[in-house]
Amino acid sequence: PLHGVGGDFVTEALQVSGYTDVRPVPLQYEPDGHFPTVSFPNPEEPGALDLASDLAAEGAAGLIIANDPDTDRLAISVERSTGWQALTGNQIGVLLGDYVLATTKVDKPMVLNSIVSSPMLASVAEAHGARFEQTLTGFKWIWNAALDIEEEGGGNFVFGYEEALGYSVGPAVRDKDGISAAVVFADLAAACAEREETVLDYLADLYDRHGLWVSTQKSIVRPGSEGAAQIAAAMVRIAESPPTEVAGIEVAAMTDYRLGAEDRPRYMAATPLVELDLGDRGRALVRPSGTEPKLKIYVDLVAARDPSQSAEEQERQLVAEADVVAEAIAGGLGL
């Protein structure tokens, strides 16, 4: 629980669902606002899950589940050849999305994610004959979209996520919820074990079917009023003079989400966001942070699975390429 409030609730929810061998990290179980064992109580932070990894290695655990202090986000670590490693928010999202769609009995199922989350969920949804929509960032938009579409009879919500470890499974909690998501991910891992597979085998299978998608993010900090002006100027520059290629990848099109809101649903209202369509290689997004003095660059790249490599090895190479694309965009903006 990373000294948060979810320890008892997550443990009980797992036990009620049949997972009785739940081993909390003793030093991080009790709520403590000083968060004494971590530099910052976010499961995405380097080192935050070290104690959990040590305990898992001692006890031959099958899965590490972690929540942020208020328990609305979910982090997952799995064992790899190099030790325990956290999955990304997008990897958890596409795994949960596919599992929920494969097991749901809901008519006209619908899945959603925020626009800065992986486009891979669209391919997963299509394979299951489900509706897919993207929304503005922030979970309120995911659920506003779900309610609007349900009211119109256009689909029934079964799953939504944002890449920053926020997940909503089913309609019981109309917001991101790390408790129910933890239980459903445990179900997913148990289903893998019954097939004598691992969670990573499941992920590799999704890559085989939908292409290997990776995501990276670069944040450029520019504090103060001068920094805000630089960020605003960079947004104008990329919208008015978009690059024709980045790091050797052709830019097929550009979309400026500050414009054209009248032709989009309310959950895709006008927002300072520019998308560079990289064709069959993926896409890149550029937007200012809504809460910090940062310009954020998101890159999602896809490649066909290479059978001569492990998924893990190909993943690393593609992430490195995505990092180069993000740096090239930043350099083109003079930042």
mmCIF file of C-alpha atoms in Angstrom:
data_model
loop_
_atom_site.group_PDB
_atom_site.id
_atom_site.type_symbol
_atom_site.label_atom_id
_atom_site.label_comp_id
_atom_site.label_asym_id
_atom_site.label_seq_id
_atom_site.Cartn_x
_atom_site.Cartn_y
_atom_site.Cartn_z
ATOM 1 C CA PRO A 1 0.000 0.000 0.000
ATOM 2 C CA LEU A 2 3.042 2.389 0.093
ATOM 3 C CA HIS A 3 1.898 3.685 3.508
ATOM 4 C CA GLY A 4 -1.522 4.516 2.030
ATOM 5 C CA VAL A 5 -5.081 3.758 3.077
ATOM 6 C CA GLY A 6 -5.718 0.737 0.854
ATOM 7 C CA GLY A 7 -3.988 -2.073 2.721
ATOM 8 C CA ASP A 8 -6.992 -3.562 4.542
ATOM 9 C CA PHE A 9 -9.409 -2.904 1.671
ATOM 10 C CA VAL A 10 -7.283 -4.421 -1.086
ATOM 11 C CA THR A 11 -6.342 -7.419 1.052
ATOM 12 C CA GLU A 12 -9.991 -8.069 1.945
ATOM 13 C CA ALA A 13 -11.163 -7.607 -1.651
ATOM 14 C CA LEU A 14 -8.581 -10.140 -2.829
ATOM 15 C CA GLN A 15 -9.465 -12.604 -0.077
ATOM 16 C CA VAL A 16 -13.194 -12.350 -0.778
ATOM 17 C CA SER A 17 -12.360 -13.087 -4.424
ATOM 18 C CA GLY A 18 -10.479 -16.263 -3.462
ATOM 19 C CA TYR A 19 -6.902 -14.969 -3.179
ATOM 20 C CA THR A 20 -6.045 -15.916 0.385
ATOM 21 C CA ASP A 21 -2.250 -15.992 0.042
ATOM 22 C CA VAL A 22 -1.783 -12.220 0.106
ATOM 23 C CA ARG A 23 1.452 -11.035 1.731
ATOM 24 C CA PRO A 24 1.598 -7.307 2.477
ATOM 25 C CA VAL A 25 4.936 -5.536 2.805
ATOM 26 C CA PRO A 26 5.070 -5.083 6.594
ATOM 27 C CA LEU A 27 6.984 -1.787 6.625
ATOM 28 C CA GLN A 28 4.567 -0.202 4.141
ATOM 29 C CA TYR A 29 1.230 -1.579 5.341
ATOM 30 C CA GLU A 30 0.084 0.987 7.899
ATOM 31 C CA PRO A 31 -1.048 4.432 6.700
ATOM 32 C CA ASP A 32 1.697 6.989 7.359
ATOM 33 C CA GLY A 33 1.652 10.427 5.783
ATOM 34 C CA HIS A 34 5.412 10.739 6.213
ATOM 35 C CA PHE A 35 5.946 7.820 3.777
ATOM 36 C CA PRO A 36 9.168 6.805 5.556
ATOM 37 C CA THR A 37 10.376 4.043 3.182
ATOM 38 C CA VAL A 38 10.049 5.879 -0.136
ATOM 39 C CA SER A 39 11.389 9.146 -1.516
ATOM 40 C CA PHE A 40 7.973 9.805 -3.109
ATOM 41 C CA PRO A 41 4.852 7.652 -2.605
ATOM 42 C CA ASN A 42 4.132 6.968 -6.254
ATOM 43 C CA PRO A 43 4.486 3.353 -7.439
ATOM 44 C CA GLU A 44 5.914 4.666 -10.731
ATOM 45 C CA GLU A 45 8.907 6.204 -8.920
ATOM 46 C CA PRO A 46 12.218 4.311 -9.102
ATOM 47 C CA GLY A 47 12.767 2.349 -5.903
ATOM 48 C CA ALA A 48 9.184 2.569 -4.657
ATOM 49 C CA LEU A 49 8.618 -1.168 -5.110
ATOM 50 C CA ASP A 50 12.038 -2.365 -3.930
ATOM 51 C CA LEU A 51 10.733 -3.727 -0.609
ATOM 52 C CA ALA A 52 7.920 -5.536 -2.415
ATOM 53 C CA SER A 53 10.403 -7.003 -4.903
ATOM 54 C CA ASP A 54 12.618 -8.252 -2.070
ATOM 55 C CA LEU A 55 9.650 -9.880 -0.318
ATOM 56 C CA ALA A 56 8.420 -11.425 -3.574
ATOM 57 C CA ALA A 57 11.838 -12.912 -4.261
ATOM 58 C CA GLU A 58 11.933 -14.454 -0.768
ATOM 59 C CA GLY A 59 8.435 -15.918 -0.933
ATOM 60 C CA ALA A 60 8.193 -17.049 -4.558
ATOM 61 C CA ALA A 61 5.254 -14.736 -5.218
ATOM 62 C CA GLY A 62 3.312 -14.779 -8.460
ATOM 63 C CA LEU A 63 2.509 -11.086 -8.672
ATOM 64 C CA ILE A 64 3.268 -7.734 -7.048
ATOM 65 C CA ILE A 65 0.286 -5.416 -6.687
ATOM 66 C CA ALA A 66 0.827 -1.846 -5.504
ATOM 67 C CA ASN A 67 -1.397 1.183 -5.069
ATOM 68 C CA ASP A 68 -0.763 4.864 -4.557
ATOM 69 C CA PRO A 69 -1.642 6.243 -1.100
ATOM 70 C CA ASP A 70 -5.305 6.986 -1.876
ATOM 71 C CA THR A 71 -5.650 3.649 -3.718
ATOM 72 C CA ASP A 72 -7.197 4.951 -6.923
ATOM 73 C CA ARG A 73 -4.253 3.800 -9.059
ATOM 74 C CA LEU A 74 -2.822 0.331 -9.649
ATOM 75 C CA ALA A 75 0.752 -0.755 -10.332
ATOM 76 C CA ILE A 76 1.819 -4.289 -11.252
ATOM 77 C CA SER A 77 5.241 -5.936 -11.196
ATOM 78 C CA VAL A 78 6.030 -9.293 -12.763
ATOM 79 C CA GLU A 79 9.084 -11.494 -12.629
ATOM 80 C CA ARG A 80 11.407 -11.422 -15.610
ATOM 81 C CA SER A 81 14.751 -13.085 -16.204
ATOM 82 C CA THR A 82 16.459 -9.994 -14.780
ATOM 83 C CA GLY A 83 14.266 -9.814 -11.664
ATOM 84 C CA TRP A 84 10.994 -8.123 -10.790
ATOM 85 C CA GLN A 85 9.983 -5.370 -13.180
ATOM 86 C CA ALA A 86 7.004 -3.034 -13.198
ATOM 87 C CA LEU A 87 4.688 -3.077 -16.194
ATOM 88 C CA THR A 88 3.911 0.281 -17.775
ATOM 89 C CA GLY A 89 0.498 1.851 -17.380
ATOM 90 C CA ASN A 90 -0.252 1.134 -21.026
ATOM 91 C CA GLN A 91 0.785 -2.514 -20.730
ATOM 92 C CA ILE A 92 -1.531 -2.987 -17.752
ATOM 93 C CA GLY A 93 -4.249 -1.153 -19.682
ATOM 94 C CA VAL A 94 -4.157 -3.314 -22.811
ATOM 95 C CA LEU A 95 -3.896 -6.515 -20.757
ATOM 96 C CA LEU A 96 -6.927 -5.581 -18.655
ATOM 97 C CA GLY A 97 -8.791 -4.337 -21.733
ATOM 98 C CA ASP A 98 -8.303 -7.597 -23.615
ATOM 99 C CA TYR A 99 -9.101 -9.737 -20.561
ATOM 100 C CA VAL A 100 -12.293 -7.837 -19.746
ATOM 101 C CA LEU A 101 -13.479 -7.962 -23.364
ATOM 102 C CA ALA A 102 -12.678 -11.670 -23.598
ATOM 103 C CA THR A 103 -14.686 -12.482 -20.465
ATOM 104 C CA THR A 104 -17.537 -9.951 -20.471
ATOM 105 C CA LYS A 105 -21.128 -10.953 -21.139
ATOM 106 C CA VAL A 106 -22.209 -7.331 -21.654
ATOM 107 C CA ASP A 107 -24.009 -6.542 -24.901
ATOM 108 C CA LYS A 108 -22.347 -3.911 -27.140
ATOM 109 C CA PRO A 109 -19.239 -3.538 -24.937
ATOM 110 C CA MET A 110 -17.278 -0.311 -25.019
ATOM 111 C CA VAL A 111 -13.743 0.525 -23.880
ATOM 112 C CA LEU A 112 -12.111 3.939 -23.603
ATOM 113 C CA ASN A 113 -8.795 5.521 -22.809
ATOM 114 C CA SER A 114 -7.383 9.031 -22.640
ATOM 115 C CA ILE A 115 -5.840 10.458 -25.788
ATOM 116 C CA VAL A 116 -2.318 10.266 -24.361
ATOM 117 C CA SER A 117 -2.757 6.525 -23.669
ATOM 118 C CA SER A 118 -1.777 3.793 -26.126
ATOM 119 C CA PRO A 119 -3.673 3.438 -29.429
ATOM 120 C CA MET A 120 -3.134 -0.316 -29.057
ATOM 121 C CA LEU A 121 -6.428 -0.518 -27.147
ATOM 122 C CA ALA A 122 -8.232 0.427 -30.378
ATOM 123 C CA SER A 123 -6.888 -2.691 -32.104
ATOM 124 C CA VAL A 124 -7.793 -4.849 -29.102
ATOM 125 C CA ALA A 125 -11.340 -3.475 -29.123
ATOM 126 C CA GLU A 126 -11.741 -4.029 -32.858
ATOM 127 C CA ALA A 127 -10.681 -7.673 -32.516
ATOM 128 C CA HIS A 128 -13.451 -8.204 -29.967
ATOM 129 C CA GLY A 129 -16.064 -6.287 -31.960
ATOM 130 C CA ALA A 130 -16.220 -3.633 -29.232
ATOM 131 C CA ARG A 131 -16.536 0.129 -29.488
ATOM 132 C CA PHE A 132 -13.436 2.200 -28.714
ATOM 133 C CA GLU A 133 -13.241 5.907 -27.906
ATOM 134 C CA GLN A 134 -10.517 8.275 -26.760
ATOM 135 C CA THR A 135 -11.114 11.278 -24.523
ATOM 136 C CA LEU A 136 -9.337 14.265 -23.093
ATOM 137 C CA THR A 137 -6.912 13.538 -20.251
ATOM 138 C CA GLY A 138 -8.480 13.105 -16.840
ATOM 139 C CA PHE A 139 -10.752 10.321 -15.703
ATOM 140 C CA LYS A 140 -13.785 12.569 -15.515
ATOM 141 C CA TRP A 141 -13.727 12.665 -19.324
ATOM 142 C CA ILE A 142 -13.570 8.874 -19.652
ATOM 143 C CA TRP A 143 -16.694 8.496 -17.551
ATOM 144 C CA ASN A 144 -18.474 11.505 -19.082
ATOM 145 C CA ALA A 145 -17.902 9.877 -22.474
ATOM 146 C CA ALA A 146 -19.147 6.515 -21.204
ATOM 147 C CA LEU A 147 -22.328 8.051 -19.797
ATOM 148 C CA ASP A 148 -22.985 10.081 -22.968
ATOM 149 C CA ILE A 149 -22.528 7.066 -25.249
ATOM 150 C CA GLU A 150 -24.601 4.786 -23.030
ATOM 151 C CA GLU A 151 -27.421 7.358 -22.958
ATOM 152 C CA GLU A 152 -27.363 7.448 -26.767
ATOM 153 C CA GLY A 153 -27.489 3.638 -26.902
ATOM 154 C CA GLY A 154 -24.083 3.488 -28.551
ATOM 155 C CA GLY A 155 -22.453 0.981 -26.215
ATOM 156 C CA ASN A 156 -22.048 -0.233 -22.653
ATOM 157 C CA PHE A 157 -18.970 0.610 -20.621
ATOM 158 C CA VAL A 158 -16.813 -2.305 -19.514
ATOM 159 C CA PHE A 159 -13.340 -0.767 -19.167
ATOM 160 C CA GLY A 160 -11.429 2.507 -19.304
ATOM 161 C CA TYR A 161 -7.904 3.579 -18.480
ATOM 162 C CA GLU A 162 -5.298 6.318 -18.558
ATOM 163 C CA GLU A 163 -1.590 5.628 -18.906
ATOM 164 C CA ALA A 164 -0.786 7.114 -15.480
ATOM 165 C CA LEU A 165 -1.955 3.864 -13.789
ATOM 166 C CA GLY A 166 -5.660 4.753 -13.622
ATOM 167 C CA TYR A 167 -8.190 1.979 -14.394
ATOM 168 C CA SER A 168 -11.954 1.537 -14.166
ATOM 169 C CA VAL A 169 -13.445 -1.940 -14.610
ATOM 170 C CA GLY A 170 -17.221 -2.099 -14.962
ATOM 171 C CA PRO A 171 -19.788 0.455 -13.811
ATOM 172 C CA ALA A 172 -19.623 -0.015 -10.010
ATOM 173 C CA VAL A 173 -17.092 2.801 -9.485
ATOM 174 C CA ARG A 174 -17.422 5.597 -12.018
ATOM 175 C CA ASP A 175 -13.852 6.752 -11.561
ATOM 176 C CA LYS A 176 -10.395 5.209 -11.492
ATOM 177 C CA ASP A 177 -10.262 2.572 -8.757
ATOM 178 C CA GLY A 178 -7.180 0.629 -7.716
ATOM 179 C CA ILE A 179 -9.106 -1.893 -5.608
ATOM 180 C CA SER A 180 -11.380 -3.455 -8.230
ATOM 181 C CA ALA A 181 -8.598 -3.212 -10.827
ATOM 182 C CA ALA A 182 -6.289 -5.158 -8.479
ATOM 183 C CA VAL A 183 -8.850 -7.971 -8.141
ATOM 184 C CA VAL A 184 -9.451 -8.200 -11.892
ATOM 185 C CA PHE A 185 -5.719 -8.218 -12.605
ATOM 186 C CA ALA A 186 -5.336 -11.049 -10.091
ATOM 187 C CA ASP A 187 -8.053 -12.889 -12.055
ATOM 188 C CA LEU A 188 -6.089 -12.262 -15.248
ATOM 189 C CA ALA A 189 -2.875 -13.607 -13.710
ATOM 190 C CA ALA A 190 -4.725 -16.662 -12.337
ATOM 191 C CA ALA A 191 -6.174 -17.368 -15.785
ATOM 192 C CA CYS A 192 -2.655 -17.223 -17.214
ATOM 193 C CA ALA A 193 -1.415 -19.660 -14.562
ATOM 194 C CA GLU A 194 -4.238 -22.090 -15.388
ATOM 195 C CA ARG A 195 -3.003 -22.053 -19.015
ATOM 196 C CA GLU A 196 0.561 -22.594 -17.719
ATOM 197 C CA GLU A 197 1.509 -19.162 -19.054
ATOM 198 C CA THR A 198 2.799 -15.987 -17.467
ATOM 199 C CA VAL A 199 1.421 -12.468 -17.689
ATOM 200 C CA LEU A 200 4.347 -11.704 -19.989
ATOM 201 C CA ASP A 201 3.310 -14.591 -22.250
ATOM 202 C CA TYR A 202 -0.150 -13.018 -22.448
ATOM 203 C CA LEU A 203 1.383 -9.651 -23.324
ATOM 204 C CA ALA A 204 3.590 -11.220 -26.005
ATOM 205 C CA ASP A 205 0.506 -12.888 -27.490
ATOM 206 C CA LEU A 206 -1.201 -9.501 -27.690
ATOM 207 C CA TYR A 207 1.886 -8.150 -29.457
ATOM 208 C CA ASP A 208 1.692 -11.014 -31.946
ATOM 209 C CA ARG A 209 -1.945 -10.181 -32.691
ATOM 210 C CA HIS A 210 -1.909 -6.382 -32.588
ATOM 211 C CA GLY A 211 1.696 -5.342 -33.179
ATOM 212 C CA LEU A 212 4.249 -4.492 -30.540
ATOM 213 C CA TRP A 213 3.339 -1.058 -29.211
ATOM 214 C CA VAL A 214 5.613 0.958 -26.933
ATOM 215 C CA SER A 215 5.177 4.369 -25.378
ATOM 216 C CA THR A 216 7.603 6.948 -24.071
ATOM 217 C CA GLN A 217 7.225 10.394 -22.588
ATOM 218 C CA LYS A 218 9.577 13.366 -22.435
ATOM 219 C CA SER A 219 8.903 16.347 -20.150
ATOM 220 C CA ILE A 220 10.611 19.690 -20.706
ATOM 221 C CA VAL A 221 10.543 21.930 -17.637
ATOM 222 C CA ARG A 222 10.363 25.695 -18.183
ATOM 223 C CA PRO A 223 9.481 27.460 -14.901
ATOM 224 C CA GLY A 224 8.202 30.996 -14.415
ATOM 225 C CA SER A 225 6.425 33.397 -16.726
ATOM 226 C CA GLU A 226 9.283 33.259 -19.238
ATOM 227 C CA GLY A 227 9.010 29.470 -19.326
ATOM 228 C CA ALA A 228 5.248 29.646 -19.816
ATOM 229 C CA ALA A 229 5.810 31.948 -22.789
ATOM 230 C CA GLN A 230 8.361 29.522 -24.269
ATOM 231 C CA ILE A 231 5.933 26.613 -23.931
ATOM 232 C CA ALA A 232 3.100 28.615 -25.500
ATOM 233 C CA ALA A 233 5.370 29.650 -28.372
ATOM 234 C CA ALA A 234 6.434 26.045 -28.919
ATOM 235 C CA MET A 235 2.789 24.967 -29.206
ATOM 236 C CA VAL A 236 2.128 27.675 -31.808
ATOM 237 C CA ARG A 237 5.286 26.738 -33.698
ATOM 238 C CA ILE A 238 4.496 23.030 -34.041
ATOM 239 C CA ALA A 239 0.875 23.738 -35.016
ATOM 240 C CA GLU A 240 1.717 26.354 -37.626
ATOM 241 C CA SER A 241 4.876 24.701 -38.988
ATOM 242 C CA PRO A 242 4.695 20.984 -38.256
ATOM 243 C CA PRO A 243 7.732 18.896 -39.234
ATOM 244 C CA THR A 244 7.530 16.740 -42.346
ATOM 245 C CA GLU A 245 9.563 14.023 -40.649
ATOM 246 C CA VAL A 246 10.978 13.227 -37.221
ATOM 247 C CA ALA A 247 14.004 10.998 -36.706
ATOM 248 C CA GLY A 248 13.580 9.596 -40.203
ATOM 249 C CA ILE A 249 9.863 8.819 -39.823
ATOM 250 C CA GLU A 250 7.503 10.663 -42.174
ATOM 251 C CA VAL A 251 4.784 12.805 -40.616
ATOM 252 C CA ALA A 252 1.621 11.874 -42.501
ATOM 253 C CA ALA A 253 -0.657 14.508 -40.944
ATOM 254 C CA MET A 254 -1.031 16.970 -38.074
ATOM 255 C CA THR A 255 -4.086 17.622 -35.902
ATOM 256 C CA ASP A 256 -4.381 20.735 -33.745
ATOM 257 C CA TYR A 257 -6.910 19.964 -31.016
ATOM 258 C CA ARG A 258 -7.288 23.629 -30.167
ATOM 259 C CA LEU A 259 -9.414 23.801 -33.312
ATOM 260 C CA GLY A 260 -12.481 21.975 -34.602
ATOM 261 C CA ALA A 261 -14.093 21.238 -31.242
ATOM 262 C CA GLU A 262 -17.520 22.030 -32.670
ATOM 263 C CA ASP A 263 -17.222 18.867 -34.777
ATOM 264 C CA ARG A 264 -16.178 16.637 -31.860
ATOM 265 C CA PRO A 265 -18.077 15.320 -28.819
ATOM 266 C CA ARG A 266 -17.814 17.235 -25.553
ATOM 267 C CA TYR A 267 -15.285 14.752 -24.160
ATOM 268 C CA MET A 268 -12.916 15.885 -26.928
ATOM 269 C CA ALA A 269 -13.350 19.618 -26.394
ATOM 270 C CA ALA A 270 -10.788 22.221 -27.489
ATOM 271 C CA THR A 271 -7.479 21.602 -25.751
ATOM 272 C CA PRO A 272 -3.840 22.649 -26.288
ATOM 273 C CA LEU A 273 -2.677 19.438 -27.927
ATOM 274 C CA VAL A 274 -1.002 18.735 -31.255
ATOM 275 C CA GLU A 275 -0.878 15.237 -32.745
ATOM 276 C CA LEU A 276 1.662 14.182 -35.355
ATOM 277 C CA ASP A 277 0.405 11.167 -37.302
ATOM 278 C CA LEU A 278 3.394 8.927 -38.058
ATOM 279 C CA GLY A 279 1.414 6.666 -40.393
ATOM 280 C CA ASP A 280 1.839 2.958 -39.802
ATOM 281 C CA ARG A 281 4.653 3.677 -37.318
ATOM 282 C CA GLY A 282 2.411 5.305 -34.702
ATOM 283 C CA ARG A 283 1.944 8.868 -33.492
ATOM 284 C CA ALA A 284 3.382 11.641 -31.319
ATOM 285 C CA LEU A 285 1.554 14.139 -29.115
ATOM 286 C CA VAL A 286 2.728 17.485 -27.771
ATOM 287 C CA ARG A 287 0.898 19.335 -25.001
ATOM 288 C CA PRO A 288 1.604 21.586 -22.029
ATOM 289 C CA SER A 289 1.028 20.139 -18.577
ATOM 290 C CA GLY A 290 -2.128 21.371 -16.900
ATOM 291 C CA THR A 291 -0.547 21.444 -13.446
ATOM 292 C CA GLU A 292 3.214 21.933 -13.860
ATOM 293 C CA PRO A 293 5.534 24.225 -15.874
ATOM 294 C CA LYS A 294 6.232 21.505 -18.427
ATOM 295 C CA LEU A 295 5.826 20.717 -22.089
ATOM 296 C CA LYS A 296 5.078 17.028 -22.515
ATOM 297 C CA ILE A 297 5.899 14.932 -25.573
ATOM 298 C CA TYR A 298 4.313 11.487 -25.886
ATOM 299 C CA VAL A 299 5.466 9.013 -28.540
ATOM 300 C CA ASP A 300 3.689 5.730 -29.346
ATOM 301 C CA LEU A 301 5.447 3.498 -31.861
ATOM 302 C CA VAL A 302 4.407 0.132 -33.254
ATOM 303 C CA ALA A 303 6.242 -2.618 -35.109
ATOM 304 C CA ALA A 304 5.324 -6.105 -36.278
ATOM 305 C CA ARG A 305 6.597 -8.804 -33.933
ATOM 306 C CA ASP A 306 10.003 -10.077 -34.928
ATOM 307 C CA PRO A 307 10.072 -13.843 -34.246
ATOM 308 C CA SER A 308 13.872 -13.822 -34.200
ATOM 309 C CA GLN A 309 13.829 -11.704 -31.010
ATOM 310 C CA SER A 310 12.174 -11.994 -27.649
ATOM 311 C CA ALA A 311 9.332 -9.548 -27.073
ATOM 312 C CA GLU A 312 11.373 -8.021 -24.244
ATOM 313 C CA GLU A 313 14.389 -7.398 -26.475
ATOM 314 C CA GLN A 314 12.310 -5.928 -29.305
ATOM 315 C CA GLU A 315 10.460 -3.784 -26.781
ATOM 316 C CA ARG A 316 13.740 -2.267 -25.540
ATOM 317 C CA GLN A 317 14.866 -1.442 -29.070
ATOM 318 C CA LEU A 318 11.552 0.173 -29.977
ATOM 319 C CA VAL A 319 11.493 2.225 -26.766
ATOM 320 C CA ALA A 320 14.977 3.494 -27.630
ATOM 321 C CA GLU A 321 13.674 4.522 -31.072
ATOM 322 C CA ALA A 322 10.682 6.258 -29.488
ATOM 323 C CA ASP A 323 13.044 8.164 -27.178
ATOM 324 C CA VAL A 324 14.977 9.379 -30.243
ATOM 325 C CA VAL A 325 11.701 10.569 -31.828
ATOM 326 C CA ALA A 326 10.781 12.487 -28.669
ATOM 327 C CA GLU A 327 14.234 14.121 -28.575
ATOM 328 C CA ALA A 328 13.949 15.065 -32.246
ATOM 329 C CA ILE A 329 10.589 16.764 -31.655
ATOM 330 C CA ALA A 330 12.004 18.651 -28.674
ATOM 331 C CA GLY A 331 15.025 19.716 -30.714
ATOM 332 C CA GLY A 332 12.802 20.880 -33.569
ATOM 333 C CA LEU A 333 10.932 23.099 -31.105
ATOM 334 C CA GLY A 334 14.158 24.632 -29.881
ATOM 335 C CA LEU A 335 13.679 23.141 -26.430
#
